[in-house]
Short mmCIF file of C-alpha atoms and ligand atoms in Angstrom, two decimals:
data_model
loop_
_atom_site.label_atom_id
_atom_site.label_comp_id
_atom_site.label_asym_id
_atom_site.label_seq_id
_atom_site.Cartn_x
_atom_site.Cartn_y
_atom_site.Cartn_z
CA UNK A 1 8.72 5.88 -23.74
CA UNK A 2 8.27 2.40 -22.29
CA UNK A 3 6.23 2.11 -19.38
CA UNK A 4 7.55 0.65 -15.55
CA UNK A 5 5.71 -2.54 -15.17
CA UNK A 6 3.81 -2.36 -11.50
CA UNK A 7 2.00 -4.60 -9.10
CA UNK A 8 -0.09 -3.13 -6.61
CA UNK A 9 -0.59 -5.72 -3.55
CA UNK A 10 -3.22 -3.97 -0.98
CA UNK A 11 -6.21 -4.38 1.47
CA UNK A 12 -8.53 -1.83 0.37
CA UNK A 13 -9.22 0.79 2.03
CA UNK A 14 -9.22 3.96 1.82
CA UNK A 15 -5.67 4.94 1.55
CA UNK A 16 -5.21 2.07 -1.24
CA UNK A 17 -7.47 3.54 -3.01
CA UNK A 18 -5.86 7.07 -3.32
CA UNK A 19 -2.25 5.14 -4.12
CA UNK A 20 -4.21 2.89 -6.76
CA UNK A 21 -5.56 6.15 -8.64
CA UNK A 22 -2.33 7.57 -8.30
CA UNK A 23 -0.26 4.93 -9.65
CA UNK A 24 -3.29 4.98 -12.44
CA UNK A 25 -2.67 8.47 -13.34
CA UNK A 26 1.19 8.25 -13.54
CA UNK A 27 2.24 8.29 -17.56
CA UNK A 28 5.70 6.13 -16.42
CA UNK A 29 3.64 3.23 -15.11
CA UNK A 30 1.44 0.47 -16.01
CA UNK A 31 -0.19 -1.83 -13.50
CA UNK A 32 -0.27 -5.14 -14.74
CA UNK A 33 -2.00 -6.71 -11.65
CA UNK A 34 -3.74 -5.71 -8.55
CA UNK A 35 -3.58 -8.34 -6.02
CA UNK A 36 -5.83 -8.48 -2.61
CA UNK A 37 -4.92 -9.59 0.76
CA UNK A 38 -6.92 -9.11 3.94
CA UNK A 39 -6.42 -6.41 6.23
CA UNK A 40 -8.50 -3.36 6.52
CA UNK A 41 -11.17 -5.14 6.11
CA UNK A 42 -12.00 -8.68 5.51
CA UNK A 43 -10.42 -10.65 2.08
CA UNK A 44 -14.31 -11.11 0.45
CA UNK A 45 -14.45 -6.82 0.66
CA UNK A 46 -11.18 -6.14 -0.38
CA UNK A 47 -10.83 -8.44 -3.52
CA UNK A 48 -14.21 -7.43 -4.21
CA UNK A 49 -12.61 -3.66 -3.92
CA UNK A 50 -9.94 -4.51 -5.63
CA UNK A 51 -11.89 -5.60 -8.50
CA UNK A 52 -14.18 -2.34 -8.53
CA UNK A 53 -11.25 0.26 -8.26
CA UNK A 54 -9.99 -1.62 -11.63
CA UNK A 55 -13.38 -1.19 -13.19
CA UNK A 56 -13.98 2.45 -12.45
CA UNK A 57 -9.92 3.64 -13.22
CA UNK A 58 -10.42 1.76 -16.40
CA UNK A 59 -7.01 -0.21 -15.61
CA UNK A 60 -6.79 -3.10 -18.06
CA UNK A 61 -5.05 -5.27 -15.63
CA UNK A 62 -5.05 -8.62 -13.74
CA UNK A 63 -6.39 -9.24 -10.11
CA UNK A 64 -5.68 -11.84 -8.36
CA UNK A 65 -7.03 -12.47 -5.33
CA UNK A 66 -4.87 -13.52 -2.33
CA UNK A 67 -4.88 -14.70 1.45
CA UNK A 68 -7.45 -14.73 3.29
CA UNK A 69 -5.54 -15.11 6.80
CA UNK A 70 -2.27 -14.25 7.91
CA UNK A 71 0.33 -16.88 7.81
CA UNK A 72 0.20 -17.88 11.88
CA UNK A 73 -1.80 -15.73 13.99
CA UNK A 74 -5.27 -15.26 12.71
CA UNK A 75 -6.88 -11.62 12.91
CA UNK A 76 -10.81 -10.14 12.34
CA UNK A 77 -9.85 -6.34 11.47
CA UNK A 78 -12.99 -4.24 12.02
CA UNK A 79 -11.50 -0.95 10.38
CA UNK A 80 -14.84 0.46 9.65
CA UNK A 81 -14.53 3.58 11.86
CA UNK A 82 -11.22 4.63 9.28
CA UNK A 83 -12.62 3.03 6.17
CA UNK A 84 -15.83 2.85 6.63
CA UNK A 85 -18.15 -0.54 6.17
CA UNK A 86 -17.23 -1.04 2.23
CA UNK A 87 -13.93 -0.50 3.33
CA UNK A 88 -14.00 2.72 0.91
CA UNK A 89 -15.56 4.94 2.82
CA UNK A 90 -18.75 7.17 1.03
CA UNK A 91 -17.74 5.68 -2.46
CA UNK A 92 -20.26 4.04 -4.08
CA UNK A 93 -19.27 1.22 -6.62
CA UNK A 94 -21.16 -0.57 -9.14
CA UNK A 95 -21.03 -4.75 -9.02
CA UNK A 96 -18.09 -5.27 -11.20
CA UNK A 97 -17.70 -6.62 -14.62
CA UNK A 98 -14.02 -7.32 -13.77
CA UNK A 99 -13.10 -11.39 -13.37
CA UNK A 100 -10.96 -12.31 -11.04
CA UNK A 101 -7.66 -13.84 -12.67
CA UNK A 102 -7.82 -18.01 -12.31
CA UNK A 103 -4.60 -18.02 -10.66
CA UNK A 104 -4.32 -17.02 -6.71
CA UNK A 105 -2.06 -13.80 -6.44
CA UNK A 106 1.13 -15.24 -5.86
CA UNK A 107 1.58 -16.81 -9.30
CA UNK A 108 0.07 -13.92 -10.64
CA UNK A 109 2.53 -11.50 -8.61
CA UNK A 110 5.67 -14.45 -9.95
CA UNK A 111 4.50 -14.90 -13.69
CA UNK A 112 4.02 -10.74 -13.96
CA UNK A 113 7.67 -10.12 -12.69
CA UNK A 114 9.04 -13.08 -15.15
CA UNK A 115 7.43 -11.27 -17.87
CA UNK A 116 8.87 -7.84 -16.81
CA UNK A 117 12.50 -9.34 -17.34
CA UNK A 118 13.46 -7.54 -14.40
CA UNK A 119 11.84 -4.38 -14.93
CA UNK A 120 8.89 -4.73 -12.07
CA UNK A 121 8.05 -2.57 -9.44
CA UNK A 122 6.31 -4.15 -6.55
CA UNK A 123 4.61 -2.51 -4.06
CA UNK A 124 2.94 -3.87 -1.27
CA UNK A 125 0.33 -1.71 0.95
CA UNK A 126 -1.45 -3.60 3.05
CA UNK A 127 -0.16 -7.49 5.01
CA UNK A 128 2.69 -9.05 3.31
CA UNK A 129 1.06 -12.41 3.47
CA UNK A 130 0.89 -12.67 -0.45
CA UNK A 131 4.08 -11.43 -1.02
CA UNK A 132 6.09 -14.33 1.79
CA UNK A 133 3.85 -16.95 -0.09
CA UNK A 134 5.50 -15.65 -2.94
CA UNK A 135 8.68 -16.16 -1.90
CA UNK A 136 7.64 -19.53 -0.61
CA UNK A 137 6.66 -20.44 -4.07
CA UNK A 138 8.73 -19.08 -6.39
CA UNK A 139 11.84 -18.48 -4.32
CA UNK A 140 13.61 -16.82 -7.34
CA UNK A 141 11.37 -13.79 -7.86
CA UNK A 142 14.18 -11.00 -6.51
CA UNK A 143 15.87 -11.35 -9.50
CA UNK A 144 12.73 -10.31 -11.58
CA UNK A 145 12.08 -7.36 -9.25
CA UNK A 146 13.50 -4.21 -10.08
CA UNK A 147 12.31 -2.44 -6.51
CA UNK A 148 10.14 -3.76 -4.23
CA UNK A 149 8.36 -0.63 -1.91
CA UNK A 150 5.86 -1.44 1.03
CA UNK A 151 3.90 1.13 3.50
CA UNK A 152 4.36 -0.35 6.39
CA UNK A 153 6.49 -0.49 9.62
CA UNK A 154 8.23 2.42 10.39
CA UNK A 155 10.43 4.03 13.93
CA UNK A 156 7.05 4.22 15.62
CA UNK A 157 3.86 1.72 15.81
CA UNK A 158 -0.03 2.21 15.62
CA UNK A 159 -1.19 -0.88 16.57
CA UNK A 160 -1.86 0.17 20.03
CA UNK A 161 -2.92 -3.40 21.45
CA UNK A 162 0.57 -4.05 21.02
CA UNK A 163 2.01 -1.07 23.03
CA UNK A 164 2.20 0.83 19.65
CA UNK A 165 5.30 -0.39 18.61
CA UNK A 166 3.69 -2.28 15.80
CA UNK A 167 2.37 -0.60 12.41
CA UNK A 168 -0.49 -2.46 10.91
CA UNK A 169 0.40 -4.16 7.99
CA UNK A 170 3.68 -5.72 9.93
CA UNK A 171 1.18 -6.52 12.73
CA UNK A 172 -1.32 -8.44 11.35
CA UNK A 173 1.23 -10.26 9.89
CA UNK A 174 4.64 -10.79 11.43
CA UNK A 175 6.13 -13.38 10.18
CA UNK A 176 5.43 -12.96 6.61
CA UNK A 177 7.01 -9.54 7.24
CA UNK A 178 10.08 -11.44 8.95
CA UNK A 179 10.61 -13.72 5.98
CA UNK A 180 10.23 -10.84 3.13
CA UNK A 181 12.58 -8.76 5.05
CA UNK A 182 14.89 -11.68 5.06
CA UNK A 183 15.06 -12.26 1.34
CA UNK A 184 14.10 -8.80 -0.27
CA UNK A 185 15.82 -5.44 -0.28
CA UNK A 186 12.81 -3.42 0.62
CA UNK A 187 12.06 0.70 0.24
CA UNK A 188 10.14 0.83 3.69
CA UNK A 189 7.39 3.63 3.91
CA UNK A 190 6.71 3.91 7.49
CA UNK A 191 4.61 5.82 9.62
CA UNK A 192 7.25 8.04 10.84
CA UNK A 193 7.12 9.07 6.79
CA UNK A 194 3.35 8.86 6.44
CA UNK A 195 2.38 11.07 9.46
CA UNK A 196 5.09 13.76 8.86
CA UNK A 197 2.66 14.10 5.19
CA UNK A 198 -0.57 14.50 6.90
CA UNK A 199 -2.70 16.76 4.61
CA UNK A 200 -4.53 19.85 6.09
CA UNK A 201 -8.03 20.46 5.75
CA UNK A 202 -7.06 23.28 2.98
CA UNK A 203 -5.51 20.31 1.19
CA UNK A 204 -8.60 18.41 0.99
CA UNK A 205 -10.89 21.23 -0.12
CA UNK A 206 -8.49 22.27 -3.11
CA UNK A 207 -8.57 18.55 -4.05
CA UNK A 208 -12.28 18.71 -3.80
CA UNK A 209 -12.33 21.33 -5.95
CA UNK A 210 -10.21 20.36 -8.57
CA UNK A 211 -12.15 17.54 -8.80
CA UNK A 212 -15.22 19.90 -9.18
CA UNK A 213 -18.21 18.22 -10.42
CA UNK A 214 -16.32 15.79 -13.06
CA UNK A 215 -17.60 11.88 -13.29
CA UNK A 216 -14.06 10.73 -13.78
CA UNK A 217 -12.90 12.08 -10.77
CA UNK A 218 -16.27 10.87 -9.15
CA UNK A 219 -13.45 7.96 -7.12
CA UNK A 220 -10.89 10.72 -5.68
CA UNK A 221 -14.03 13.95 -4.85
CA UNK A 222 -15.77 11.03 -2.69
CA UNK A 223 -12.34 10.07 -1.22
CA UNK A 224 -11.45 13.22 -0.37
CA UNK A 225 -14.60 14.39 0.97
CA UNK A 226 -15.00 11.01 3.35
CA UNK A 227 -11.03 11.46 4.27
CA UNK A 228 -11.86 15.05 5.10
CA UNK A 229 -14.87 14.42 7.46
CA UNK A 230 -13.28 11.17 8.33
CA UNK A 231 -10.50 12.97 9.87
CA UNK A 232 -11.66 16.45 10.63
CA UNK A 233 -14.77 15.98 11.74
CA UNK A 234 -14.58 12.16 13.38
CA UNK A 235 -11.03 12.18 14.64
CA UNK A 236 -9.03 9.27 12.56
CA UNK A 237 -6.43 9.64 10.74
CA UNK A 238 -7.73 9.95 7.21
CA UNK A 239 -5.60 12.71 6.69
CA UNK A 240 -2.80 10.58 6.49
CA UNK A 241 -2.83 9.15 3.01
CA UNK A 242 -0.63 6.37 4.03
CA UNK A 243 -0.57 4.19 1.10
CA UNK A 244 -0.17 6.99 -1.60
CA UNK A 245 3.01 8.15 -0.01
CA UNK A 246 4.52 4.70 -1.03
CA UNK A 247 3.39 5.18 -4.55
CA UNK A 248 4.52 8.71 -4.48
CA UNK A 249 8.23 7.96 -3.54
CA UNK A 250 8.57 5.89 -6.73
CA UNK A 251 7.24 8.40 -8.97
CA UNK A 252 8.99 11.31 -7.66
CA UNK A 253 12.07 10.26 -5.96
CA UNK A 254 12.30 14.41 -4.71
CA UNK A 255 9.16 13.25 -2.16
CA UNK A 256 10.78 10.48 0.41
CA UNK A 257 14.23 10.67 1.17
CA UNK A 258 15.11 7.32 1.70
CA UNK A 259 18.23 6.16 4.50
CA UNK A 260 20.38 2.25 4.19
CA UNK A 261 19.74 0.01 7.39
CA UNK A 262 19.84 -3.17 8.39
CA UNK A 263 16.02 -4.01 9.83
CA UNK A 264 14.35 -7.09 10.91
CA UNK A 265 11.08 -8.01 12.16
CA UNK A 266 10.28 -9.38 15.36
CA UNK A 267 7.28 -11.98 15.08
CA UNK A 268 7.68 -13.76 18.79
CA UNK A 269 4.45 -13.43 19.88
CA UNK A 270 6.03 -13.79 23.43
CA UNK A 271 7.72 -10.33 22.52
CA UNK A 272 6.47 -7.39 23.94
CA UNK A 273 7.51 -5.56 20.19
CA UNK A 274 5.69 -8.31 18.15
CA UNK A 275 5.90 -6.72 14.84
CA UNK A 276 8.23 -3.78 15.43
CA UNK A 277 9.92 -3.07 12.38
CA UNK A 278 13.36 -2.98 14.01
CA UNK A 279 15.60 -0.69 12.49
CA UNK A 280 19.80 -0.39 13.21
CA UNK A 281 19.93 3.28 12.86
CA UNK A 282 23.11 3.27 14.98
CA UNK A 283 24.83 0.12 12.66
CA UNK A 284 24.99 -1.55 16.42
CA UNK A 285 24.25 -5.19 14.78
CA UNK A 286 27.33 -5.39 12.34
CA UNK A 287 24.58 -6.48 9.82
CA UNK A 288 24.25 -5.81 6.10
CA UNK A 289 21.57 -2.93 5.26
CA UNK A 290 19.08 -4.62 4.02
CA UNK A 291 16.36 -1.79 4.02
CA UNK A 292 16.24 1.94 2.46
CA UNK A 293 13.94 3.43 5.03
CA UNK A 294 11.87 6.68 4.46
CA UNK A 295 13.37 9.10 6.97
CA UNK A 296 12.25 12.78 5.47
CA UNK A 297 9.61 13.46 3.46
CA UNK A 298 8.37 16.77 1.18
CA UNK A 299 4.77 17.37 2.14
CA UNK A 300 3.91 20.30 -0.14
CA UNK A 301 5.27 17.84 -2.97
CA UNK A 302 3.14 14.98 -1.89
CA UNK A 303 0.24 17.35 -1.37
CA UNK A 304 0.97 18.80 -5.32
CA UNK A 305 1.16 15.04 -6.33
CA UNK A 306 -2.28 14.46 -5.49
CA UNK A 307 -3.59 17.46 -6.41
CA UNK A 308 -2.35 16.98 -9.60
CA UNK A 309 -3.99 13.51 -9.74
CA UNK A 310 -7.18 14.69 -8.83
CA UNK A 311 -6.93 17.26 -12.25
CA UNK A 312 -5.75 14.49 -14.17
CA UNK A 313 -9.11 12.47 -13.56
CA UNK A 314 -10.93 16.09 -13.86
CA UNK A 315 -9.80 16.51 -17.06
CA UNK A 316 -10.35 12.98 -18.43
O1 LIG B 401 -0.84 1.43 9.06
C1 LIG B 401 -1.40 1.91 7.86
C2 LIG B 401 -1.58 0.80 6.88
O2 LIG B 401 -2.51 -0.13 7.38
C3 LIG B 401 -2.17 1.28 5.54
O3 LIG B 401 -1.70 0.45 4.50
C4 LIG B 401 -3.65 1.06 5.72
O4 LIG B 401 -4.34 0.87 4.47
C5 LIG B 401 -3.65 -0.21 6.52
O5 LIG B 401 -3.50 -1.30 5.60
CA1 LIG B 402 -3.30 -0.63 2.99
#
């Protein structure tokens, strides 16, 4: 059966790194490129992350390495109490062998969907920075998208400088967020989504111990041990696997139900919702949906998903 071309844009992190191995260990996909933007942590770590999840997942793919700053507003994220200093928490990664590719990730993202003839999925998990400078470049790549699927926004924030209206990835970047909302239909993973799939303690031991003491599933036992602690033990919010749901809701579409809405993002910094994801649930704008926004989600299904990912790199 052919395989679904994929592009994984993402700030590693912890919770990219889970959606990376599971988009790895999905038979129906094939990532053709990994492409970093800053965010968790700062663009040198996470195209330097992005290169060593490649390595040690085997994925015979391109990365190209992306912004360093957001489009406006500039922004030092110290996430190192959630993802720890590497920006991977415990995990332990050899220098890579992997080369970056020689173009930035924007072409790469545009001459990988050209080549798909349509067929692409694109997901973005972390700033959408790379993905409006996209657009900005190549303002034709919709048509070469099949579905484009972010985590990000959502009907509630995290960003709590901002009065928590804001989720992260919108945050840092608001007006790249405004323009890809403006000429994309996106699948929006939220954190309304994400949260209501927060895995239990119980979760993380049985994916512990499927992972048992296998050196293929070395990436997602140290993942899920760090989460666990990270989370249990230290109070963040490891135990939401943010980015995986994303993933998730393309493999299985039984996980997220998705809803139609118009949304748009507000990026006035004079605004007191800078980067609210602002979603018509009540059609009060007499605007076109533009969005398919995860509304319910099937955690026992999301939780099998990545139990069963963990067994797939235990049995490699
Ligand atoms: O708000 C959660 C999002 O911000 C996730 O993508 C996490 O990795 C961070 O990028
Ligand atoms: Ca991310």
């Amino acid at each position: 059966m052919n395989k679904t071309p994929i592009i994984i844009d993402c700030d590693p992190g912890v919770d990219d790194s889970y959606a990376i191995a599971l988009a790895n260990s999905c038979p129906d996909f094939e990532i053709v490129a990994i492409t970093a933007v800053e965010g968790n942590v700062s663009a040198e770590i996470t195209r330097k992350n992005a290169l060593c999840l490649a390595d040690m997942l085997g994925i015979n793919c391109r990365v190209g390495f992306g912004a360093e700053k957001p489009l406006v507003r500039p922004y030092k994220r110290d996430a190192s109490g959630t993802h720890g200093q590497s920006g991977v928490g415990t995990v332990k990664f050899p220098e890579p062998k992997k080369q970056p590719d020689e173009k930035p990730a924007w072409d790469v993202i545009y001459e990988e969907a050209v080549k798909s003839e349509g067929k692409l999925v694109l997901f973005a998990i972390g700033p959408l920075t790379n993905i409006a400078i996209a657009l900005r470049e190549h303002p034709d790549l919709p048509k070469y998208i099949s579905k484009f699927c972010i985590m990000g926004g959502g009907t509630f924030g995290n960003v709590t400088a901002t009065g928590a209206k804001a989720e992260f990835n919108i945050w840092i970047d608001p007006t790249a967020a405004k323009e890809v909302f403006e000429k994309m239909t996106v699948y929006m993973v939220g954190l309304n989504a994400t949260h209501a799939a927060a895995l239990s303690a119980q979760d993380f031991d049985e994916m512990i111990e499927i992972c048992g003491s296998s050196e293929s599933a070395y990436l997602v036992r140290e993942l899920s041990k760090f989460s666990k602690f990270n989370s249990m033990e230290k109070g963040h919010d490891n135990n939401i696997i943010h980015d995986a749901l994303a993933i998730a809701s393309m493999i299985n579409p039984d996980v997220v139900t998705y809803e139609n809405y118009y949304v748009f993002v507000e990026d006035d910094p004079q605004a007191e919702n800078e980067g609210e994801t602002v979603i018509d649930l009540k059609g009060e704008t007499g605007k076109e949906a533009n969005c398919y926004v995860a509304m319910k989600v099937n955690k026992p299904l999301f939780a099998d998903m990545l139990k069963d990912m963990c067994r797939y790199y235990a049995e490699k």
